[in-house]
PDB file of C-alpha atoms in Angstrom:
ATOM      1  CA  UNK A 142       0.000   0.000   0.000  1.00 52.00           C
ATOM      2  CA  UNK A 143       0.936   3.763  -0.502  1.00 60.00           C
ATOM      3  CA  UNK A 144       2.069   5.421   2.266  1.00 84.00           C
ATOM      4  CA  UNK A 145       1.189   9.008   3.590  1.00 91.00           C
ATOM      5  CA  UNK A 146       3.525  11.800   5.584  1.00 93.00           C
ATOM      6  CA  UNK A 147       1.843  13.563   7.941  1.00 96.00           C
ATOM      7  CA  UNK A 148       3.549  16.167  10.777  1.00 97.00           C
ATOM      8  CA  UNK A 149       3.886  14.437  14.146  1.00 95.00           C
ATOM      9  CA  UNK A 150       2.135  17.315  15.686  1.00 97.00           C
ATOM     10  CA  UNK A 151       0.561  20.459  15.365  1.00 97.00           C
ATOM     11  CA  UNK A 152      -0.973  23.167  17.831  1.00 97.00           C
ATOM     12  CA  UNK A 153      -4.132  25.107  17.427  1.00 96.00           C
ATOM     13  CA  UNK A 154      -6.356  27.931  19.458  1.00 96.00           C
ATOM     14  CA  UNK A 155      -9.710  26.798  20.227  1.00 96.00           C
ATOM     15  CA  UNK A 156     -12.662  28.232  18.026  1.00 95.00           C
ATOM     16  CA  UNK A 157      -9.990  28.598  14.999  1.00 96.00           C
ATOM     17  CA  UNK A 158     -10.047  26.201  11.669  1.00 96.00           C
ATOM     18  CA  UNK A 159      -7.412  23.847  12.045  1.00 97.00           C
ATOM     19  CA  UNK A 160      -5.650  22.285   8.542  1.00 98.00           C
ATOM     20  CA  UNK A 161      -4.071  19.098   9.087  1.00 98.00           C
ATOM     21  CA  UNK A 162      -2.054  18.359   6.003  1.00 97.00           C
ATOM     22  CA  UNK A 163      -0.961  14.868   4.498  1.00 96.00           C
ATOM     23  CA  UNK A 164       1.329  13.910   1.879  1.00 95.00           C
ATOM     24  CA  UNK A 165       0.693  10.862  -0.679  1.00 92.00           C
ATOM     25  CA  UNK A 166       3.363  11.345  -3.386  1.00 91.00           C
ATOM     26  CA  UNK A 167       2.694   7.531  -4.284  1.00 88.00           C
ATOM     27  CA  UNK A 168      -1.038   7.441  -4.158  1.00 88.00           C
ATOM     28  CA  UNK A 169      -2.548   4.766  -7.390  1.00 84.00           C
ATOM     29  CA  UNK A 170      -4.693   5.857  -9.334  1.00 84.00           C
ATOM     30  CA  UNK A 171      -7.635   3.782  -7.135  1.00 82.00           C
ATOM     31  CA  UNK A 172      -6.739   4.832  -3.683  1.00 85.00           C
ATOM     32  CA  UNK A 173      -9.377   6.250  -1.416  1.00 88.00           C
ATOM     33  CA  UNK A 174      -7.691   9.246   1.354  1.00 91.00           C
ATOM     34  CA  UNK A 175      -9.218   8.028   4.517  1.00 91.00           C
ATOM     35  CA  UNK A 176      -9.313  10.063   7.217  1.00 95.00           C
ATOM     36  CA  UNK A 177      -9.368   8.439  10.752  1.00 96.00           C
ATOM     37  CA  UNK A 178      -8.769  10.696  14.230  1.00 97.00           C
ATOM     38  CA  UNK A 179      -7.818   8.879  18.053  1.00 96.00           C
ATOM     39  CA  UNK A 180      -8.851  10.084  21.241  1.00 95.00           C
ATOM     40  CA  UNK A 181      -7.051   9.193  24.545  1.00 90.00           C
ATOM     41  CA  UNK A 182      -8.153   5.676  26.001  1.00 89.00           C
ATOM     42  CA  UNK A 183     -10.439   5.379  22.557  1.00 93.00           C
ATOM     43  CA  UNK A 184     -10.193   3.590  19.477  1.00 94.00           C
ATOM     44  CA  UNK A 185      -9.837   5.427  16.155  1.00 95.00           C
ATOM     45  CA  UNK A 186     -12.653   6.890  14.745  1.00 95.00           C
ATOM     46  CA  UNK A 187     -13.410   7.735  11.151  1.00 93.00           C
ATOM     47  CA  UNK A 188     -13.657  11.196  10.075  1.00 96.00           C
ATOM     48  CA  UNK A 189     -13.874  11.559   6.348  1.00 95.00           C
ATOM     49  CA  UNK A 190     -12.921   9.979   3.122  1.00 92.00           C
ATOM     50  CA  UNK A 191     -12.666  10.976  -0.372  1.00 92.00           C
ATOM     51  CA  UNK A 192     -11.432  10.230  -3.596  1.00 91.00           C
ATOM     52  CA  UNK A 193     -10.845  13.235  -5.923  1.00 92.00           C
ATOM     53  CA  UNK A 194     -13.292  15.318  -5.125  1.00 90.00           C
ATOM     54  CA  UNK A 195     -13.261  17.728  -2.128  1.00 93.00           C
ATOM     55  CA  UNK A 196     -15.807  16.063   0.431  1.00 94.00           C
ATOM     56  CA  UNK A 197     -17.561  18.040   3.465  1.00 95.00           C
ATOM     57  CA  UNK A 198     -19.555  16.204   6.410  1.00 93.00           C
ATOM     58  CA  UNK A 199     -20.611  17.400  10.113  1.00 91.00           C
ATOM     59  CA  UNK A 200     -16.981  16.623  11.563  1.00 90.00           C
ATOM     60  CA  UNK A 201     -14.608  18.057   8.605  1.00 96.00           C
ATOM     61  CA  UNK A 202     -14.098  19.041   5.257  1.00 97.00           C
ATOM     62  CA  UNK A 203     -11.399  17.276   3.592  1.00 97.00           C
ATOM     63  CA  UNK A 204      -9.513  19.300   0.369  1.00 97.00           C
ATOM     64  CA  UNK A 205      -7.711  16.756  -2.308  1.00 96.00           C
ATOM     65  CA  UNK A 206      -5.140  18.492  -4.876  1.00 96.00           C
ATOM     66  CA  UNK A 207      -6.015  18.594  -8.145  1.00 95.00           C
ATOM     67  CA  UNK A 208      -3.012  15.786  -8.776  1.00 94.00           C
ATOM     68  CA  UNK A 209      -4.205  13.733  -5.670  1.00 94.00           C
ATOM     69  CA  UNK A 210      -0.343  13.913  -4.261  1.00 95.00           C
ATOM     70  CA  UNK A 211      -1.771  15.937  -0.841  1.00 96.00           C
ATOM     71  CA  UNK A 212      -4.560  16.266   1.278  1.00 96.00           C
ATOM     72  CA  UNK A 213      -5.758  18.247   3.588  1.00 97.00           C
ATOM     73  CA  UNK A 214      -8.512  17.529   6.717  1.00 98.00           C
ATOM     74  CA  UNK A 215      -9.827  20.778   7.644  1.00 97.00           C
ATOM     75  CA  UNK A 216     -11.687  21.274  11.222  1.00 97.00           C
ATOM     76  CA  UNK A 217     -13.533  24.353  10.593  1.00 94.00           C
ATOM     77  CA  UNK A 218     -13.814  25.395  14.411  1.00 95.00           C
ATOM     78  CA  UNK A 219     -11.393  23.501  16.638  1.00 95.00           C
ATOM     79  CA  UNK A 220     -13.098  22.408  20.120  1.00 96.00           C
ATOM     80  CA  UNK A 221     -11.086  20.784  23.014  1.00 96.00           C
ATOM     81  CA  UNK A 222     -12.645  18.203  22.620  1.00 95.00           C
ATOM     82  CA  UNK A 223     -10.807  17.937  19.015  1.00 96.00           C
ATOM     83  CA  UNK A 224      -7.345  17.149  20.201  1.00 97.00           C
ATOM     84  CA  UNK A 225      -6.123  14.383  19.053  1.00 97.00           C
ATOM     85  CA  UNK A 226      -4.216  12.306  16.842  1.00 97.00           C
ATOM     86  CA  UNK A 227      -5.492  12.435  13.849  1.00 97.00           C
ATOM     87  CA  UNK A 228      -4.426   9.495  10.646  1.00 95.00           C
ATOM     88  CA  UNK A 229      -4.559   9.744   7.204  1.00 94.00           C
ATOM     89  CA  UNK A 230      -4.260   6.556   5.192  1.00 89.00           C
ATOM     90  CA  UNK A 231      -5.128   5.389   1.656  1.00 87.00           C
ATOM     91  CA  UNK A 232      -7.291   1.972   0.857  1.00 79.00           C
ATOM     92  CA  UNK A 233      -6.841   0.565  -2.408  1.00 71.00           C
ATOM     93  CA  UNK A 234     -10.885  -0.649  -2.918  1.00 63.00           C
ATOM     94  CA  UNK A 235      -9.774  -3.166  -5.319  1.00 63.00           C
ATOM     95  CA  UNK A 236      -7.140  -4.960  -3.325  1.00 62.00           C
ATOM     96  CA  UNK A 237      -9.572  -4.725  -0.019  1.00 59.00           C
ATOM     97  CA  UNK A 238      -7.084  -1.987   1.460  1.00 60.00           C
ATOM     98  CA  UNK A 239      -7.510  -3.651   4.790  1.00 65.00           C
ATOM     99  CA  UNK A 240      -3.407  -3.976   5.267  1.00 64.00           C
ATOM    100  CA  UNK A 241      -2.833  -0.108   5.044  1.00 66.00           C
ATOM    101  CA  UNK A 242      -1.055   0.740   8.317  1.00 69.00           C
ATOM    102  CA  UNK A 243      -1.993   3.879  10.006  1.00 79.00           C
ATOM    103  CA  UNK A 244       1.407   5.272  11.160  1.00 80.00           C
ATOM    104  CA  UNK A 245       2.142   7.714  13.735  1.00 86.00           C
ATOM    105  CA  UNK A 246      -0.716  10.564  12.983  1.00 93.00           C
ATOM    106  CA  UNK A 247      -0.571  13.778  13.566  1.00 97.00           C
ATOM    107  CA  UNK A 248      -1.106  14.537  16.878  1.00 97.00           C
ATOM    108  CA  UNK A 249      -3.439  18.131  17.387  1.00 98.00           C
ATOM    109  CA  UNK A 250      -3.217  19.808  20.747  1.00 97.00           C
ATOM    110  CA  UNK A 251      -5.915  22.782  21.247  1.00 97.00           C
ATOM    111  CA  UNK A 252      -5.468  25.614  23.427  1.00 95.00           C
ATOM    112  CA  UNK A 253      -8.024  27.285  25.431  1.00 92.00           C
TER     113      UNK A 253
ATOM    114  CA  UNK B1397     -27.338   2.286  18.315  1.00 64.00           C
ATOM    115  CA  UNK B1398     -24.382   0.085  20.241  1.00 83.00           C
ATOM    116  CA  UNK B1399     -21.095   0.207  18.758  1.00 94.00           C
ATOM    117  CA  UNK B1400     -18.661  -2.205  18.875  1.00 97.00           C
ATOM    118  CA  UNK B1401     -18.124  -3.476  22.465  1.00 97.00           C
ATOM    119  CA  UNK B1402     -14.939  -5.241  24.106  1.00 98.00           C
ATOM    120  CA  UNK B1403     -14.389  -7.042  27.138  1.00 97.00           C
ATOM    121  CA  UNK B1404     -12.566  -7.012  28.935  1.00 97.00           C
ATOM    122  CA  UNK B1405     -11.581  -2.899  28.977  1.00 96.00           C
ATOM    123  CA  UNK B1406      -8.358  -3.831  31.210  1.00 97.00           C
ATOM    124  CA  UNK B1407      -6.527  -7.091  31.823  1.00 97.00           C
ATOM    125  CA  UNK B1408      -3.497  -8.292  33.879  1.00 97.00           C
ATOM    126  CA  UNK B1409      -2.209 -11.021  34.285  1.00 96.00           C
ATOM    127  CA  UNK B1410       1.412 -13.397  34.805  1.00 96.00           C
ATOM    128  CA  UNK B1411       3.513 -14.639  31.863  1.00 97.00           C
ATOM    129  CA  UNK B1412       1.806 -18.104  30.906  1.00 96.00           C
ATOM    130  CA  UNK B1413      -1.338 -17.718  31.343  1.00 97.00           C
ATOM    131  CA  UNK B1414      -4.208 -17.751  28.577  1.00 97.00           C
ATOM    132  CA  UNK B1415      -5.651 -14.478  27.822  1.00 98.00           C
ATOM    133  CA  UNK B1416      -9.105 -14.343  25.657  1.00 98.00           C
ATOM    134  CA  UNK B1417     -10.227 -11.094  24.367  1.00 98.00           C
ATOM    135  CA  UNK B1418     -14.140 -10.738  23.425  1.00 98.00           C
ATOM    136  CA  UNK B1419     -15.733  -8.489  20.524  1.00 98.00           C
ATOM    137  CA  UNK B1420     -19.216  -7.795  19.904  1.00 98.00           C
ATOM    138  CA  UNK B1421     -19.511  -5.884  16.530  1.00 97.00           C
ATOM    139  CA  UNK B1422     -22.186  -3.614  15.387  1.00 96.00           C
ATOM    140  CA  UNK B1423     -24.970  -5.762  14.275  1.00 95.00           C
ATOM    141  CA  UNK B1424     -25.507  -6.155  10.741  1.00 93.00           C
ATOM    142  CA  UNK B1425     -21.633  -5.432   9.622  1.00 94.00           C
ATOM    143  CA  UNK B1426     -20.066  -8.408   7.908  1.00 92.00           C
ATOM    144  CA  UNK B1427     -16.322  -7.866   8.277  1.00 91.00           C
ATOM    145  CA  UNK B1428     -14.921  -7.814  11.527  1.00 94.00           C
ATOM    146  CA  UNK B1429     -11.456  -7.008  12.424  1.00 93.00           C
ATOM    147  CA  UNK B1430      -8.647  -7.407  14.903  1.00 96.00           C
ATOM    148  CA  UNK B1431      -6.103  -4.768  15.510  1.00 95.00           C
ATOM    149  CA  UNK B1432      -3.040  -4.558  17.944  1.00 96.00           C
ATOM    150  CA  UNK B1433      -1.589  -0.981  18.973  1.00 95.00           C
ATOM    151  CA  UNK B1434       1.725  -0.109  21.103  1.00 93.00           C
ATOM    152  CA  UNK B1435       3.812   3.252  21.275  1.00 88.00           C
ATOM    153  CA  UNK B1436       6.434   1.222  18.978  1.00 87.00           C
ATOM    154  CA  UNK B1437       4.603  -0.439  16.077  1.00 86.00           C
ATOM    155  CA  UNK B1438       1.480   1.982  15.939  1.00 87.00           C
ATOM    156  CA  UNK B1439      -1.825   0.008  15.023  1.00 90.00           C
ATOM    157  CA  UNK B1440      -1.726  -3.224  13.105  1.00 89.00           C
ATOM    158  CA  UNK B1441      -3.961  -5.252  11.765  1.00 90.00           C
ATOM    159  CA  UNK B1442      -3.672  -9.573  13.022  1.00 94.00           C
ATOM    160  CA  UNK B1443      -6.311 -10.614  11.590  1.00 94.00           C
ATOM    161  CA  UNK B1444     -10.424 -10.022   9.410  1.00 92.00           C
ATOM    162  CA  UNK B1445     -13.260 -11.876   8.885  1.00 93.00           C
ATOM    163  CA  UNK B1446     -15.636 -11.265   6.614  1.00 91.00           C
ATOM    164  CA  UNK B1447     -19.299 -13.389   7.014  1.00 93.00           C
ATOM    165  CA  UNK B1448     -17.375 -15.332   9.922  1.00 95.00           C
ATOM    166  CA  UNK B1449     -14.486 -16.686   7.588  1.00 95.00           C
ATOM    167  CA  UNK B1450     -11.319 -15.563   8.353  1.00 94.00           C
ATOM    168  CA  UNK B1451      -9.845 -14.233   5.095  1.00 90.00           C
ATOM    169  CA  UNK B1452      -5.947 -13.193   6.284  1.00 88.00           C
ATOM    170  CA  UNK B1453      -4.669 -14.235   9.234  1.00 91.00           C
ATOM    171  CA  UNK B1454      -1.065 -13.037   7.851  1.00 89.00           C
ATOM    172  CA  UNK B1455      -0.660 -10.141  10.717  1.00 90.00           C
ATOM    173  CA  UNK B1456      -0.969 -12.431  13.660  1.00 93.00           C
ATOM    174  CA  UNK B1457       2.177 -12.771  15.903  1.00 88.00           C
ATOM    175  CA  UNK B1458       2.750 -16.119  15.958  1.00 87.00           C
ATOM    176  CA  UNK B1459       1.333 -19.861  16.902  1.00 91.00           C
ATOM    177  CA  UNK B1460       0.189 -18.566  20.572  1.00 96.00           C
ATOM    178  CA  UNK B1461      -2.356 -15.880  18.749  1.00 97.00           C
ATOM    179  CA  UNK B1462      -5.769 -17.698  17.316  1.00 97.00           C
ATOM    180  CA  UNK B1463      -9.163 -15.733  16.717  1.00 98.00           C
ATOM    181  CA  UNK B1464     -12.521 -17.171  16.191  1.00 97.00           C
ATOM    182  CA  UNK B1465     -16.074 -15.957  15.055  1.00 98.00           C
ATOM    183  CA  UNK B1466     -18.548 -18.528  15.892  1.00 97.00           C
ATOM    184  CA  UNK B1467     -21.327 -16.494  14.927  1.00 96.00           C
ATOM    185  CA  UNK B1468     -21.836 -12.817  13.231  1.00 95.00           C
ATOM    186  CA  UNK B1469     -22.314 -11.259  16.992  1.00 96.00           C
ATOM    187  CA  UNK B1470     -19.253 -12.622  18.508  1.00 97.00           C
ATOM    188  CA  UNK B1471     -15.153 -13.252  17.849  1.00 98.00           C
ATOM    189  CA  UNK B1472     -12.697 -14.043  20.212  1.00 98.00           C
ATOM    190  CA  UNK B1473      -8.710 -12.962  20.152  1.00 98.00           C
ATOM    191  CA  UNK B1474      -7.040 -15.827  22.116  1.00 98.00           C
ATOM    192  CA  UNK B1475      -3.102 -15.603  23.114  1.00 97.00           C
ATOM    193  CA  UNK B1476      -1.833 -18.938  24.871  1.00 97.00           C
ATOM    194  CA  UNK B1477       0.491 -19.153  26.618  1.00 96.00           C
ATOM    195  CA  UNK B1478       1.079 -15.056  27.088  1.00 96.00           C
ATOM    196  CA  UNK B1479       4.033 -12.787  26.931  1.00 96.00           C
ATOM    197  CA  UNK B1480       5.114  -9.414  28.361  1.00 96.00           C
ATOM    198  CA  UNK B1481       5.978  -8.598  24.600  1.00 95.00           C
ATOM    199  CA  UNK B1482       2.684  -8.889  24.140  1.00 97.00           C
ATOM    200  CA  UNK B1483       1.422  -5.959  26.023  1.00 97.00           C
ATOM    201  CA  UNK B1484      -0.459  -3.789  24.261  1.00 97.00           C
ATOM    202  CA  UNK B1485      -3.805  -2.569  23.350  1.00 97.00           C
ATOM    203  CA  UNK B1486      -6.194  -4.414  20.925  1.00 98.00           C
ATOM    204  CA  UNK B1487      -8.884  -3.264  19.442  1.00 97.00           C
ATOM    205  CA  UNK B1488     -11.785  -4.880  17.362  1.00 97.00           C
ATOM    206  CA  UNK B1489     -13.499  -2.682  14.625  1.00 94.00           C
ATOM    207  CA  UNK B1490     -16.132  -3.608  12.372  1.00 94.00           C
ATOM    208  CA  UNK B1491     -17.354  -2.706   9.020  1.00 90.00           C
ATOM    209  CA  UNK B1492     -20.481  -3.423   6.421  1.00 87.00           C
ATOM    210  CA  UNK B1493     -18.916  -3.872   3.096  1.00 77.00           C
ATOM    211  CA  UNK B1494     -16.074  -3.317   1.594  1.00 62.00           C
ATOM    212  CA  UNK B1495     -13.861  -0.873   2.534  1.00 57.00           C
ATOM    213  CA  UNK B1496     -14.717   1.348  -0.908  1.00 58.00           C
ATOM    214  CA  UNK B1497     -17.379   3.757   1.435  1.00 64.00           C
ATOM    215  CA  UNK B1498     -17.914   2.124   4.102  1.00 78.00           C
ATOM    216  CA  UNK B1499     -15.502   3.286   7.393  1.00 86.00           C
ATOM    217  CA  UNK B1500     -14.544   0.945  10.375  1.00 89.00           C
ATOM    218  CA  UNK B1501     -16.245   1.010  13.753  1.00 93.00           C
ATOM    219  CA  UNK B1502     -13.676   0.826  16.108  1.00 95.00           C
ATOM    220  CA  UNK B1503     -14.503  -0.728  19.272  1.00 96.00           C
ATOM    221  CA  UNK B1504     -12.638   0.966  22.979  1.00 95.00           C
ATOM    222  CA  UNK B1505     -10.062  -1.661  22.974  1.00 97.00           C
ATOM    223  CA  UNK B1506      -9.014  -3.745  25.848  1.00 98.00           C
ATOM    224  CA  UNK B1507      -5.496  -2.784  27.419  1.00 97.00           C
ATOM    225  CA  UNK B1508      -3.712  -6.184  27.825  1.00 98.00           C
ATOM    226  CA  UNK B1509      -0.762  -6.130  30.259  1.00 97.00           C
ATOM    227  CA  UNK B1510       1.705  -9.343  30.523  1.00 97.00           C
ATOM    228  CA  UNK B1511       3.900  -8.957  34.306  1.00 96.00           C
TER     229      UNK B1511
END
């Protein structure tokens, strides 16, 4: 599977969009970006996906580039409750994409 | 509606002994899922079913790791005999379809500790 870069951590003010950027320079042409966010003592849990097109739902937006190399998950305004760490991964539909390892994240601290 | 529930949330226990993990996933979803997370690895998949079949076992451990789903409402994670090594928390996440548009459920996990 392709593999995504993502800053190990990033800091925010509360009530302030938040862009969480990811790199995919070796995303197929089939990849899904999948969007996936941890909080403490919980298991992951999904935020947003998308394919090529730029994709909005109640927790996020999500922004694809035009070449699909980057991504970007934008919280429009941050919470507490919104720190994180927050995973961006690709799944291949075609090959089941259920081996695509998460990696360290990008872990989003908010301040009051 | 109930997500996917674990049990236990916290276990310890002594070198040796058998551990069993237990995973309820959202009713309805036909793949099912068995991940392992620590600070050094990150989160990786052991082990999916899909309609109570497992499909690729390729990410368990070794030998002492075996899962089961006797029905669609139940799976268990088994490690015999345990290892400190194999600390860490494991989580069970479900899904209803393929993975194309359909997200996992992740269930709280259950934070295994070998002494």
């Amino acid at each position: 599977d392709a593999k995504t870069t993502q800053p190990n951590s990033m800091e925010s003010n509360e009530e302030e969009p938040v862009h969480l950027p990811c790199n995919h320079s070796t995303i197929s042409g089939t990849d899904y970006i999948h969007w996936y966010r941890q909080l403490p003592s919980q298991g992951p849990e999904y935020v947003i996906h998308g394919l090529t097109s730029n994709v909005n739902n109640r927790m996020a937006s999500l922004a694809i580039a035009e070449d699909r190399k980057s991504s970007t998950l934008i919280l429009h305004r941050a919470t507490l409750r919104d720190a994180a760490v927050y995973y961006c991964i690709l799944r291949d539909p075609h090959t089941g994409g259920f081996k695509t390892i998460f990696g360290a994240g990008t872990r989003l601290f908010v301040k009051a | 509606d109930a997500g996917v529930i674990q049990s236990p949330r916290h276990e310890v226990t002594e070198m040796g002994q058998e551990v069993t993990l237990r995973c309820k996933p959202i009713s309805g979803h036909d793949y099912l899922f068995w991940y392992r997370q620590t600070m050094m690895r990150g989160l990786e998949l052991l082990i999916y079913f899909n309609n109570n079949v497992p499909i690729d076992d390729s990410g368990m451990p070794e030998d002492r790791f075996s899962a089961k789903m006797p029905n669609a409402s139940f799976s268990t994670l088994k490690i015999q005999p345990s290892e400190p090594r194999d600390s860490a928390v494991y989580f069970c996440a479900s899904s209803l379809g393929r993975l194309r548009d359909q997200p996992q459920h992740f269930g709280d996990g259950t934070r295994l500790s070998i002494l």
